[in-house]
Coordinates of C-alpha atoms in Angstrom, one line a residue:
Chain A
X1 CA 28.9 -155.7 -69.7
X2 CA 25.1 -155.7 -69.5
X3 CA 23.5 -159.0 -68.3
X4 CA 20.8 -160.9 -70.0
X5 CA 17.8 -161.8 -67.9
X6 CA 14.5 -163.6 -68.3
X7 CA 11.3 -162.7 -66.5
X8 CA 8.2 -165.0 -66.3
X9 CA 4.8 -163.7 -67.1
X10 CA 3.0 -162.0 -64.2
X11 CA 6.3 -161.2 -62.4
X12 CA 7.3 -157.7 -61.5
X13 CA 10.7 -156.3 -62.5
X14 CA 10.4 -153.4 -60.1
X15 CA 7.7 -151.6 -58.0
X16 CA 7.0 -147.9 -57.7
X17 CA 9.1 -146.6 -54.8
X18 CA 11.9 -149.1 -55.2
X19 CA 15.4 -147.7 -55.1
X20 CA 17.6 -149.6 -57.5
X21 CA 19.6 -148.1 -60.3
X22 CA 19.3 -150.6 -63.2
X23 CA 18.4 -149.7 -66.7
X24 CA 16.6 -152.2 -68.9
X25 CA 16.1 -152.8 -72.6
X26 CA 13.4 -155.2 -73.8
X27 CA 14.5 -157.8 -76.2
X28 CA 11.6 -160.1 -76.4
X29 CA 8.2 -160.5 -74.7
X30 CA 5.7 -158.0 -73.3
X31 CA 6.2 -155.6 -70.4
X32 CA 3.9 -153.0 -69.1
X33 CA 4.6 -149.9 -67.0
X34 CA 1.8 -148.7 -64.9
X35 CA 1.5 -145.5 -62.8
X36 CA -1.0 -143.0 -61.6
X37 CA -1.0 -139.8 -63.6
X38 CA -0.3 -137.0 -61.0
X39 CA -2.5 -134.5 -62.7
X40 CA -5.6 -136.6 -63.4
X41 CA -5.2 -139.2 -60.7
X42 CA -6.0 -141.9 -63.3
X43 CA -4.1 -145.1 -63.7
X44 CA -2.0 -145.2 -66.9
X45 CA -0.6 -148.3 -68.6
X46 CA 2.2 -148.2 -71.1
X47 CA 3.4 -151.1 -73.2
X48 CA 7.1 -151.2 -73.7
X49 CA 8.2 -151.8 -77.3
X50 CA 10.8 -154.3 -78.3
X51 CA 14.2 -152.6 -78.3
X52 CA 12.9 -149.8 -75.9
X53 CA 14.8 -148.8 -72.8
X54 CA 13.0 -148.4 -69.5
X55 CA 13.9 -147.3 -66.0
X56 CA 16.3 -144.8 -67.4
X57 CA 15.1 -141.6 -65.8
X58 CA 14.9 -142.7 -62.2
X59 CA 18.3 -144.5 -62.5
X60 CA 20.1 -141.5 -64.0
X61 CA 18.4 -139.1 -61.7
X62 CA 19.0 -141.3 -58.6
X63 CA 15.5 -141.3 -57.4
X64 CA 12.9 -144.0 -56.5
X65 CA 11.0 -145.8 -59.3
X66 CA 7.8 -144.0 -60.3
X67 CA 6.0 -146.9 -61.9
X68 CA 5.5 -150.7 -61.6
X69 CA 7.2 -152.7 -64.4
X70 CA 5.0 -155.8 -64.8
X71 CA 5.7 -158.7 -67.2
X72 CA 2.7 -159.6 -69.3
X73 CA 4.3 -162.3 -71.4
X74 CA 7.6 -164.1 -70.7
X75 CA 10.3 -161.5 -71.4
X76 CA 14.0 -161.4 -72.2
X77 CA 15.7 -158.2 -71.2
X78 CA 19.3 -156.8 -71.0
X79 CA 20.1 -155.2 -67.6
X80 CA 22.6 -152.3 -67.5
X81 CA 24.1 -150.6 -64.5
X82 CA 24.3 -146.8 -64.9
X83 CA 28.0 -146.9 -65.8
X84 CA 27.3 -149.7 -68.3
X85 CA 24.5 -147.7 -69.8
X86 CA 26.6 -144.6 -70.1
X87 CA 29.4 -146.5 -71.7
X88 CA 26.9 -148.0 -74.2
X89 CA 25.2 -144.7 -74.9
X90 CA 28.5 -142.9 -75.4
X91 CA 28.9 -145.0 -78.6
X92 CA 25.4 -144.4 -79.7
X93 CA 24.8 -140.7 -79.4
X94 CA 21.6 -141.0 -81.4
X95 CA 20.1 -142.9 -78.5
X96 CA 20.9 -140.1 -76.1
X97 CA 19.5 -137.5 -78.5
X98 CA 16.3 -139.4 -78.8
X99 CA 16.1 -139.7 -75.0
X100 CA 16.9 -136.0 -74.6
X101 CA 13.9 -135.2 -76.8
X102 CA 11.6 -137.4 -74.8
X103 CA 12.9 -136.0 -71.5
X104 CA 12.6 -132.4 -72.7
X105 CA 9.0 -133.0 -73.7
X106 CA 8.3 -134.5 -70.3
X107 CA 10.1 -131.6 -68.6
X108 CA 8.1 -129.1 -70.6
X109 CA 4.8 -130.8 -69.7
X110 CA 5.5 -131.1 -66.0
X111 CA 6.8 -127.5 -65.9
X112 CA 3.5 -126.3 -67.4
X113 CA 1.6 -128.4 -64.9
X114 CA 3.5 -126.7 -62.0
X115 CA 2.9 -123.3 -63.6
X116 CA -0.8 -123.9 -63.7
X117 CA -0.9 -124.7 -60.0
X118 CA 1.0 -121.5 -59.0
X119 CA -1.4 -118.7 -58.3
X120 CA 0.9 -116.2 -60.1
X121 CA 2.2 -117.9 -63.2
X122 CA 5.8 -116.7 -63.7
X123 CA 5.3 -115.5 -67.2
X124 CA 2.9 -112.8 -66.0
X125 CA 5.3 -111.8 -63.3
X126 CA 8.4 -111.9 -65.4
X127 CA 8.2 -108.3 -66.4
X128 CA 7.8 -107.0 -62.8
X129 CA 10.3 -109.6 -61.6
X130 CA 13.0 -108.4 -64.0
X131 CA 12.4 -104.8 -63.0
X132 CA 12.6 -105.6 -59.3
X133 CA 15.9 -107.5 -59.8
X134 CA 17.4 -104.3 -61.5
X135 CA 16.0 -102.2 -58.6
X136 CA 17.7 -104.5 -56.1
X137 CA 21.1 -104.2 -57.8
X138 CA 20.7 -100.4 -58.1
X139 CA 19.8 -100.1 -54.4
X140 CA 22.8 -102.2 -53.5
X141 CA 25.2 -100.1 -55.6
X142 CA 25.8 -103.0 -58.0
X143 CA 25.6 -100.6 -61.0
X144 CA 27.0 -102.8 -63.7
X145 CA 24.5 -105.5 -62.8
X146 CA 21.7 -103.0 -62.6
X147 CA 22.7 -101.6 -66.0
X148 CA 22.5 -105.1 -67.5
X149 CA 19.1 -105.9 -66.1
X150 CA 17.5 -102.6 -67.0
X151 CA 18.9 -102.7 -70.5
X152 CA 17.4 -106.2 -70.9
X153 CA 14.1 -104.8 -69.6
X154 CA 14.1 -102.2 -72.3
X155 CA 14.9 -104.8 -74.9
X156 CA 12.2 -107.3 -73.9
X157 CA 9.5 -104.9 -72.9
X158 CA 9.8 -101.8 -75.2
X159 CA 6.2 -100.9 -74.4
X160 CA 6.3 -102.2 -70.9
X161 CA 4.5 -100.6 -68.0
X162 CA 7.7 -99.6 -66.2
X163 CA 9.6 -98.5 -69.3
X164 CA 10.0 -94.8 -68.3
X165 CA 11.3 -95.8 -64.8
X166 CA 13.5 -98.5 -66.3
X167 CA 15.2 -96.1 -68.7
X168 CA 15.7 -93.5 -65.9
X169 CA 17.3 -96.2 -63.7
X170 CA 19.4 -97.4 -66.6
X171 CA 20.8 -93.9 -67.1
X172 CA 21.3 -93.6 -63.3
X173 CA 23.2 -96.9 -63.2
X174 CA 25.4 -95.9 -66.1
X175 CA 26.2 -92.5 -64.7
X176 CA 26.9 -93.7 -61.2
X177 CA 29.0 -96.5 -62.6
X178 CA 31.3 -94.2 -64.6
X179 CA 31.4 -91.7 -61.8
X180 CA 32.0 -93.8 -58.8
X181 CA 32.4 -97.4 -59.8
X182 CA 30.5 -100.4 -58.5
X183 CA 29.8 -100.4 -54.8
X184 CA 30.5 -96.7 -54.4
X185 CA 28.8 -93.4 -54.5
X186 CA 25.8 -92.0 -52.7
X187 CA 22.7 -94.0 -51.9
X188 CA 20.6 -93.6 -55.0
X189 CA 16.9 -93.3 -55.0
X190 CA 16.0 -92.9 -51.4
X191 CA 12.4 -93.3 -52.6
X192 CA 12.9 -97.0 -53.4
X193 CA 14.4 -97.8 -50.1
X194 CA 12.2 -99.2 -47.3
X195 CA 10.2 -96.6 -45.5
X196 CA 11.8 -95.5 -42.3
X197 CA 15.2 -96.5 -43.3
X198 CA 16.5 -92.9 -42.9
X199 CA 15.6 -93.1 -39.2
X200 CA 17.9 -96.1 -38.6
X201 CA 20.2 -95.9 -35.7
X202 CA 24.0 -95.4 -35.9
X203 CA 24.7 -99.1 -35.4
X204 CA 22.3 -100.0 -38.2
X205 CA 24.2 -97.7 -40.5
X206 CA 27.6 -99.2 -39.8
X207 CA 26.0 -102.6 -40.4
X208 CA 24.7 -101.5 -43.7
X209 CA 28.0 -100.1 -44.7
X210 CA 29.6 -103.5 -44.0
X211 CA 27.0 -105.5 -45.8
X212 CA 27.3 -103.7 -49.1
X213 CA 31.0 -104.2 -49.7
X214 CA 30.6 -107.8 -48.7
X215 CA 27.9 -108.4 -51.3
X216 CA 30.3 -106.8 -53.8
X217 CA 33.2 -108.9 -52.8
X218 CA 31.2 -112.1 -53.2
X219 CA 29.9 -110.8 -56.5
X220 CA 32.9 -109.9 -58.5
X221 CA 35.8 -111.9 -57.0
X222 CA 34.6 -114.6 -54.8
X223 CA 38.1 -116.2 -54.6
X224 CA 40.1 -113.1 -54.7
X225 CA 42.1 -112.5 -51.6
X226 CA 42.7 -109.0 -52.9
X227 CA 39.0 -108.2 -53.1
X228 CA 38.4 -109.5 -49.6
X229 CA 41.2 -107.3 -48.2
X230 CA 39.9 -104.3 -50.0
X231 CA 36.3 -104.7 -48.8
X232 CA 37.5 -105.4 -45.2
X233 CA 39.4 -102.1 -45.5
X234 CA 36.3 -100.3 -46.7
X235 CA 34.3 -101.6 -43.8
X236 CA 37.0 -100.4 -41.4
X237 CA 36.8 -97.0 -42.9
X238 CA 33.0 -97.0 -42.7
X239 CA 33.3 -97.9 -39.0
X240 CA 35.5 -94.8 -38.5
X241 CA 38.7 -96.8 -38.0
X242 CA 40.6 -94.7 -40.5
X243 CA 44.1 -95.7 -39.2
X244 CA 43.5 -99.4 -39.5
X245 CA 41.7 -98.9 -42.9
X246 CA 44.7 -96.9 -44.2
X247 CA 47.1 -99.7 -43.3
X248 CA 44.8 -102.2 -45.0
X249 CA 44.4 -100.2 -48.2
X250 CA 48.1 -99.8 -48.4
X251 CA 48.6 -103.6 -48.6
X252 CA 46.0 -103.7 -51.4
X253 CA 47.7 -100.8 -53.2
X254 CA 51.0 -102.5 -52.9
X255 CA 50.0 -105.6 -54.8
X256 CA 49.9 -105.9 -58.6
X257 CA 47.6 -108.9 -59.1
X258 CA 44.5 -106.9 -59.5
X259 CA 45.0 -103.5 -60.9
X260 CA 41.4 -102.5 -60.6
X261 CA 41.5 -102.9 -56.8
X262 CA 44.9 -101.3 -56.7
X263 CA 43.4 -98.2 -58.3
X264 CA 40.5 -98.2 -56.0
X265 CA 42.7 -98.7 -52.9
X266 CA 44.9 -95.8 -54.0
X267 CA 41.9 -93.5 -54.1
X268 CA 40.7 -94.8 -50.7
X269 CA 44.1 -94.1 -49.1
X270 CA 43.4 -90.5 -49.8
X271 CA 40.0 -90.7 -48.1
X272 CA 41.6 -92.2 -45.1
X273 CA 44.2 -89.5 -44.9
X274 CA 41.4 -87.0 -45.1
X275 CA 39.6 -88.7 -42.3
X276 CA 42.8 -88.5 -40.3
X277 CA 43.0 -84.7 -41.0
X278 CA 46.5 -85.1 -42.5
X279 CA 45.9 -82.4 -45.1
X280 CA 49.5 -82.2 -46.4
X281 CA 49.5 -86.0 -47.0
X282 CA 46.1 -85.8 -48.7
X283 CA 47.4 -83.2 -51.2
X284 CA 50.6 -85.1 -51.8
X285 CA 48.8 -88.4 -52.3
X286 CA 46.1 -87.2 -54.6
X287 CA 48.6 -85.0 -56.6
X288 CA 50.5 -88.3 -57.2
X289 CA 47.3 -89.9 -58.5
X290 CA 46.4 -87.0 -60.7
X291 CA 49.8 -87.1 -62.3
X292 CA 50.1 -90.9 -62.7
X293 CA 46.5 -91.7 -63.5
X294 CA 44.8 -88.7 -65.1
X295 CA 42.0 -91.0 -66.2
X296 CA 41.2 -92.4 -62.7
X297 CA 37.4 -93.1 -62.6
X298 CA 37.1 -91.1 -59.3
X299 CA 38.8 -88.0 -60.7
X300 CA 36.0 -85.5 -59.7
X301 CA 36.0 -86.8 -56.2
X302 CA 39.8 -86.6 -56.0
X303 CA 39.6 -82.9 -57.1
X304 CA 36.9 -82.2 -54.6
X305 CA 39.0 -83.8 -51.8
X306 CA 42.0 -81.8 -52.9
X307 CA 39.9 -78.7 -52.5
X308 CA 38.8 -79.7 -49.1
X309 CA 42.4 -80.3 -48.0
X310 CA 43.5 -76.9 -49.2
X311 CA 40.5 -75.3 -47.6
X312 CA 41.3 -76.9 -44.2
X313 CA 44.9 -75.7 -44.6
X314 CA 43.5 -72.2 -45.1
X315 CA 44.6 -71.9 -48.7
X316 CA 41.3 -70.5 -50.0
X317 CA 42.3 -69.6 -53.5
X318 CA 43.7 -73.0 -54.3
X319 CA 40.6 -74.7 -52.8
X320 CA 38.4 -72.5 -55.0
X321 CA 40.5 -73.6 -58.0
X322 CA 39.9 -77.2 -57.4
X323 CA 36.2 -76.9 -56.7
X324 CA 35.8 -75.0 -59.9
X325 CA 37.6 -77.8 -61.8
X326 CA 35.1 -80.3 -60.3
X327 CA 32.3 -78.3 -61.8
X328 CA 33.8 -78.2 -65.3
X329 CA 34.6 -81.9 -65.1
X330 CA 31.3 -83.1 -63.7
X331 CA 28.7 -81.0 -65.4
X332 CA 25.7 -82.9 -64.1
X333 CA 24.2 -80.4 -61.8
X334 CA 22.3 -83.1 -59.9
X335 CA 25.4 -85.2 -59.1
X336 CA 26.3 -85.1 -55.4
X337 CA 29.9 -84.2 -56.1
X338 CA 28.8 -81.3 -58.3
X339 CA 26.4 -80.1 -55.6
X340 CA 29.0 -80.4 -52.8
X341 CA 31.6 -78.5 -54.8
X342 CA 29.1 -75.7 -55.6
X343 CA 28.2 -75.5 -52.0
X344 CA 31.8 -75.3 -50.9
X345 CA 32.4 -72.6 -53.5
X346 CA 29.5 -70.5 -52.3
X347 CA 30.7 -70.9 -48.7
X348 CA 34.1 -69.6 -49.8
X349 CA 32.5 -66.8 -51.8
X350 CA 34.1 -67.9 -55.0
X351 CA 31.0 -68.9 -56.9
Chain B
X15 CA 36.6 -133.5 -71.4
X16 CA 36.2 -134.0 -75.1
X17 CA 37.7 -131.8 -77.7
X18 CA 35.5 -128.7 -78.2
X19 CA 37.8 -126.7 -80.4
X20 CA 35.4 -127.0 -83.3
X21 CA 32.8 -125.1 -81.4
X22 CA 34.7 -121.8 -81.1
X23 CA 31.8 -120.0 -82.9
X24 CA 29.7 -120.7 -79.8
X25 CA 32.3 -119.5 -77.4
X26 CA 31.7 -116.5 -75.2
X27 CA 33.7 -114.8 -72.5
X28 CA 32.4 -113.0 -69.5
X29 CA 34.4 -110.7 -67.2
X30 CA 34.4 -111.0 -63.4
X31 CA 31.1 -109.7 -62.0
X32 CA 29.4 -109.7 -65.4
X33 CA 25.8 -111.1 -65.6
X34 CA 25.4 -114.0 -68.0
X35 CA 21.6 -113.9 -67.6
X36 CA 19.2 -112.4 -65.1
X37 CA 16.4 -114.0 -63.1
X38 CA 13.1 -113.4 -65.0
X39 CA 14.8 -112.8 -68.3
X40 CA 13.3 -114.9 -71.1
X41 CA 15.7 -117.7 -71.7
X42 CA 16.7 -119.0 -75.1
X43 CA 20.2 -120.4 -74.6
X44 CA 22.1 -122.6 -72.2
X45 CA 25.7 -122.8 -71.4
X46 CA 28.6 -125.2 -70.9
X47 CA 31.3 -123.9 -68.7
X48 CA 34.8 -124.3 -70.2
X49 CA 36.8 -122.3 -67.6
X50 CA 36.0 -120.1 -64.7
X51 CA 33.3 -120.2 -62.0
X52 CA 29.7 -119.1 -62.3
X53 CA 27.6 -118.1 -59.4
X54 CA 23.8 -118.8 -59.4
X55 CA 21.8 -116.5 -57.3
X56 CA 18.2 -115.5 -56.6
X57 CA 16.8 -112.4 -55.0
X58 CA 14.5 -113.5 -52.2
X59 CA 12.9 -110.7 -50.3
X60 CA 15.6 -108.1 -49.8
X61 CA 18.6 -110.4 -50.1
X62 CA 20.5 -112.0 -52.9
X63 CA 20.8 -115.7 -52.1
X64 CA 23.7 -117.8 -53.4
X65 CA 22.2 -121.0 -54.7
X66 CA 25.2 -122.6 -56.3
X67 CA 28.7 -122.2 -57.7
X68 CA 29.3 -124.0 -60.9
X69 CA 32.6 -124.9 -62.7
X70 CA 33.7 -126.8 -65.7
X71 CA 32.3 -128.9 -67.3
X72 CA 28.9 -128.1 -65.7
X73 CA 25.9 -127.0 -67.8
X74 CA 23.6 -124.3 -66.7
X75 CA 20.5 -122.5 -68.1
X76 CA 19.3 -125.8 -69.5
X77 CA 15.7 -124.9 -68.7
X78 CA 15.9 -122.7 -71.8
X79 CA 14.7 -125.9 -73.5
X80 CA 11.3 -124.8 -72.2
X81 CA 11.1 -122.1 -74.9
X82 CA 10.9 -118.6 -73.5
X83 CA 10.2 -119.6 -69.9
X84 CA 11.7 -116.9 -67.7
X85 CA 15.0 -117.7 -66.0
X86 CA 14.5 -118.9 -62.4
X87 CA 17.8 -117.5 -61.2
X88 CA 20.7 -115.1 -62.1
X89 CA 24.0 -116.4 -63.4
X90 CA 27.0 -114.2 -62.8
X91 CA 30.7 -114.8 -63.7
X92 CA 32.8 -114.9 -60.6
X93 CA 36.1 -114.8 -62.4
X94 CA 36.8 -114.7 -66.2
X95 CA 34.4 -117.2 -67.5
X96 CA 34.6 -119.0 -70.9
X97 CA 31.4 -120.8 -72.0
X98 CA 29.9 -122.4 -75.0
X99 CA 26.5 -121.0 -75.7
X100 CA 23.8 -123.1 -77.3
X101 CA 20.1 -122.9 -78.1
X102 CA 17.3 -125.2 -79.1
X103 CA 18.2 -124.9 -82.7
X104 CA 21.9 -125.8 -82.6
X105 CA 22.4 -127.9 -79.5
X106 CA 22.2 -131.1 -81.4
X107 CA 25.4 -130.2 -83.2
X108 CA 27.2 -130.1 -79.9
X109 CA 25.5 -133.2 -78.6
X110 CA 26.2 -135.4 -81.6
X111 CA 30.0 -135.0 -81.3
X112 CA 30.1 -135.0 -77.5
X113 CA 28.2 -137.9 -76.0
X114 CA 29.7 -137.0 -72.5
X115 CA 28.0 -133.6 -72.7
X116 CA 24.8 -135.2 -74.0
X117 CA 24.8 -137.6 -71.1
X118 CA 25.4 -134.8 -68.6
X119 CA 22.4 -133.0 -70.1
X120 CA 20.3 -136.2 -70.0
X121 CA 21.1 -136.7 -66.3
X122 CA 20.3 -133.1 -65.6
X123 CA 16.9 -133.4 -67.3
X124 CA 16.1 -136.6 -65.4
X125 CA 16.7 -134.7 -62.2
X126 CA 14.8 -131.6 -63.3
X127 CA 11.8 -133.7 -64.2
X128 CA 11.8 -135.3 -60.8
X129 CA 12.2 -132.0 -59.0
X130 CA 9.3 -130.5 -60.9
X131 CA 7.1 -133.5 -60.2
X132 CA 8.0 -133.2 -56.5
X133 CA 7.0 -129.6 -56.6
X134 CA 3.8 -130.5 -58.3
X135 CA 2.9 -132.9 -55.6
X136 CA 3.6 -130.2 -53.0
X137 CA 1.4 -127.7 -54.8
X138 CA -1.5 -130.0 -54.9
X139 CA -1.8 -130.1 -51.1
X140 CA -4.7 -127.8 -50.3
X141 CA -4.1 -127.5 -46.6
X142 CA -1.7 -124.6 -46.1
X143 CA -0.1 -126.2 -43.1
X144 CA 0.5 -129.4 -45.0
X145 CA 2.0 -127.4 -47.9
X146 CA 4.4 -125.6 -45.6
X147 CA 5.4 -128.8 -43.9
X148 CA 5.9 -130.5 -47.3
X149 CA 8.4 -127.7 -48.2
X150 CA 10.6 -129.0 -45.4
X151 CA 10.2 -132.6 -46.5
X152 CA 11.1 -131.7 -50.1
X153 CA 14.2 -129.8 -49.1
X154 CA 15.1 -132.6 -46.6
X155 CA 14.9 -135.2 -49.4
X156 CA 17.6 -133.3 -51.4
X157 CA 19.8 -132.6 -48.4
X158 CA 19.5 -135.8 -46.4
X159 CA 22.4 -137.4 -48.2
X160 CA 24.6 -134.5 -47.2
X161 CA 23.3 -134.5 -43.6
X162 CA 23.9 -138.2 -43.2
X163 CA 27.5 -137.8 -44.3
X164 CA 28.0 -135.0 -41.9
X165 CA 26.5 -136.8 -38.9
X166 CA 25.9 -140.5 -39.3
X167 CA 23.7 -140.9 -36.3
X168 CA 21.1 -138.4 -37.7
X169 CA 18.3 -137.7 -35.3
X170 CA 14.8 -136.6 -36.2
X171 CA 15.6 -133.0 -35.9
X172 CA 16.6 -131.0 -39.1
X173 CA 18.0 -127.6 -39.6
X174 CA 17.2 -125.6 -42.8
X175 CA 19.1 -122.5 -43.8
X176 CA 16.1 -120.7 -45.2
X177 CA 13.9 -117.7 -44.5
X178 CA 10.1 -117.3 -44.5
X179 CA 10.4 -115.8 -48.0
X180 CA 12.1 -118.9 -49.3
X181 CA 9.4 -121.1 -47.9
X182 CA 6.8 -118.9 -49.5
X183 CA 8.5 -119.2 -52.8
X184 CA 8.5 -123.0 -52.7
X185 CA 5.0 -123.3 -51.3
X186 CA 3.6 -120.8 -53.8
X187 CA 2.0 -118.9 -51.0
X188 CA 2.3 -115.3 -49.8
X189 CA 5.0 -114.6 -47.1
X190 CA 2.3 -113.4 -44.7
X191 CA 0.4 -116.7 -45.0
X192 CA 3.6 -118.7 -44.6
X193 CA 4.5 -116.5 -41.6
X194 CA 1.2 -117.3 -40.0
X195 CA 1.6 -121.1 -40.5
X196 CA 5.2 -121.0 -39.2
X197 CA 4.2 -119.0 -36.1
X198 CA 1.5 -121.6 -35.4
X199 CA 4.1 -124.5 -35.8
X200 CA 6.4 -122.6 -33.6
X201 CA 3.8 -122.1 -30.9
X202 CA 3.1 -125.9 -31.0
X203 CA 6.9 -126.3 -30.6
X204 CA 7.1 -128.3 -33.8
X205 CA 9.7 -125.9 -35.2
X206 CA 12.1 -123.2 -34.0
X207 CA 12.2 -120.0 -36.0
X208 CA 15.3 -117.9 -36.4
X209 CA 16.3 -115.1 -38.6
X210 CA 18.0 -117.2 -41.3
X211 CA 17.3 -120.7 -40.3
X212 CA 14.4 -122.9 -39.2
X213 CA 14.7 -126.1 -37.2
X214 CA 12.1 -128.8 -37.6
X215 CA 12.1 -130.8 -34.4
X216 CA 10.8 -134.0 -35.7
X217 CA 10.9 -134.6 -39.5
X218 CA 9.1 -137.9 -39.3
X219 CA 6.2 -136.3 -37.6
X220 CA 6.0 -133.9 -40.5
X221 CA 6.1 -136.9 -42.9
X222 CA 3.1 -138.4 -41.1
X223 CA 1.3 -135.1 -41.0
X224 CA 1.7 -134.4 -44.8
X225 CA 0.7 -138.0 -45.7
X226 CA -2.5 -137.7 -43.7
X227 CA -3.4 -134.5 -45.7
X228 CA -2.6 -135.9 -49.1
X229 CA -5.7 -136.9 -51.0
X230 CA -5.7 -140.6 -51.6
X231 CA -6.0 -141.2 -55.3
X232 CA -6.9 -144.7 -56.5

């Protein structure tokens, strides 16, 4: 229950900087709040109306008082603790709504004041900022995120400065997403990478290879044990530890909690076998996928790897058949898998 | 939590990994989490920083109340996320029937107003060194409670898990300028600079330093 209290004229209820979490409502008398306006540096005095609450913001926000509350004429007040106030307000939603309006106006005002002080007001930068966020996601193979951001860019800035680039990137994000899935595929847009990145050392490369999948893991399934296992396996494979990676992917493929990762892991098992030069196993494994999951998102890659396995085994005709199939399935002549297949075909004299 | 079944028309579902809104996107709605977890991130320099992970019944995107102001961070669904989506026009409907949510929003606004005022005070410092130092004070004010709980006999030294780009963001200065100031502090042995963290040797000395550079207004 709130307590009634009486304050004599010229007394102070609280000082600026005080830390105490009481909320007051004026019942009778005259109270003045005084503070220094942070923008103008001028002293501001505000008279509290009868029935008005004060001390609410600093109490609810748990920060020090921002003003002095001085009694001008003997005053009767009700004093609430924060829980008491919340209890009271819960039954008087209109009061909260009224305060929400006051607070949101204050928030708007102070936000504008901050913006004015910043050398680059964020509104002017929002267009570039949005574009850069999309670029970041694209660079880090987070295609579905990139797709979202670039499509928002096109919506908000239909005549923006970066519109052409944004639609190109959107298309790239969409295509790479359907072809490879998030976190996979070749590095897109070498031109937006940091200069000199191509000259990085071997150790840098393996580090990068580890960072990407980790970003992914935290992105889509923070708490998923499956996701963590999967991306650990990816990083093993990227480090050249195909044997360990194979075992790790198998545990992911054996679970049924997350079918998306199961599907991904099945594909990667084939990649491990390929890295281990077990051509027979590669063919057997991928044939199984082709039969059981004809719509696997990595199908062109699967067919290409089949071709490679047959080629290594010396079965040229079969290899040519698979490479040709890749070309009919992935008709985009600029796609890496299309280019690779074409190259392999030429080498085999089957183009 | 109160019964929100009447608000199904405001319900939206996001799949794992799906973006709810992106940093810099003009914001017009805010969200109340009903189930699932939401990750708040920000791209600083070349890394995506995790700022927070939110869960029911938290509210996010509330700065949409500032009509069209760009989002200051990206919100992404971690798992399957169910939210109620509101905007300036219809949020009163939700608040009227749900005082607990209204109170939550009120507390959030109170905190945001304070945070913005604190930022304003920082940005009015003209001396770049004082401004950079004040970034650490500002961050310390929000994390002191946590630090004290972790180590009750807290010394004057403070560790901040931030980069030069983060400091530049808060200070409203270029990364190069901030780097220069930090190197200077480091040479004076007032701070220790690492890749992803900065140690301030004596936070109280920074308090005195910033206060001495703040213009006295009377």
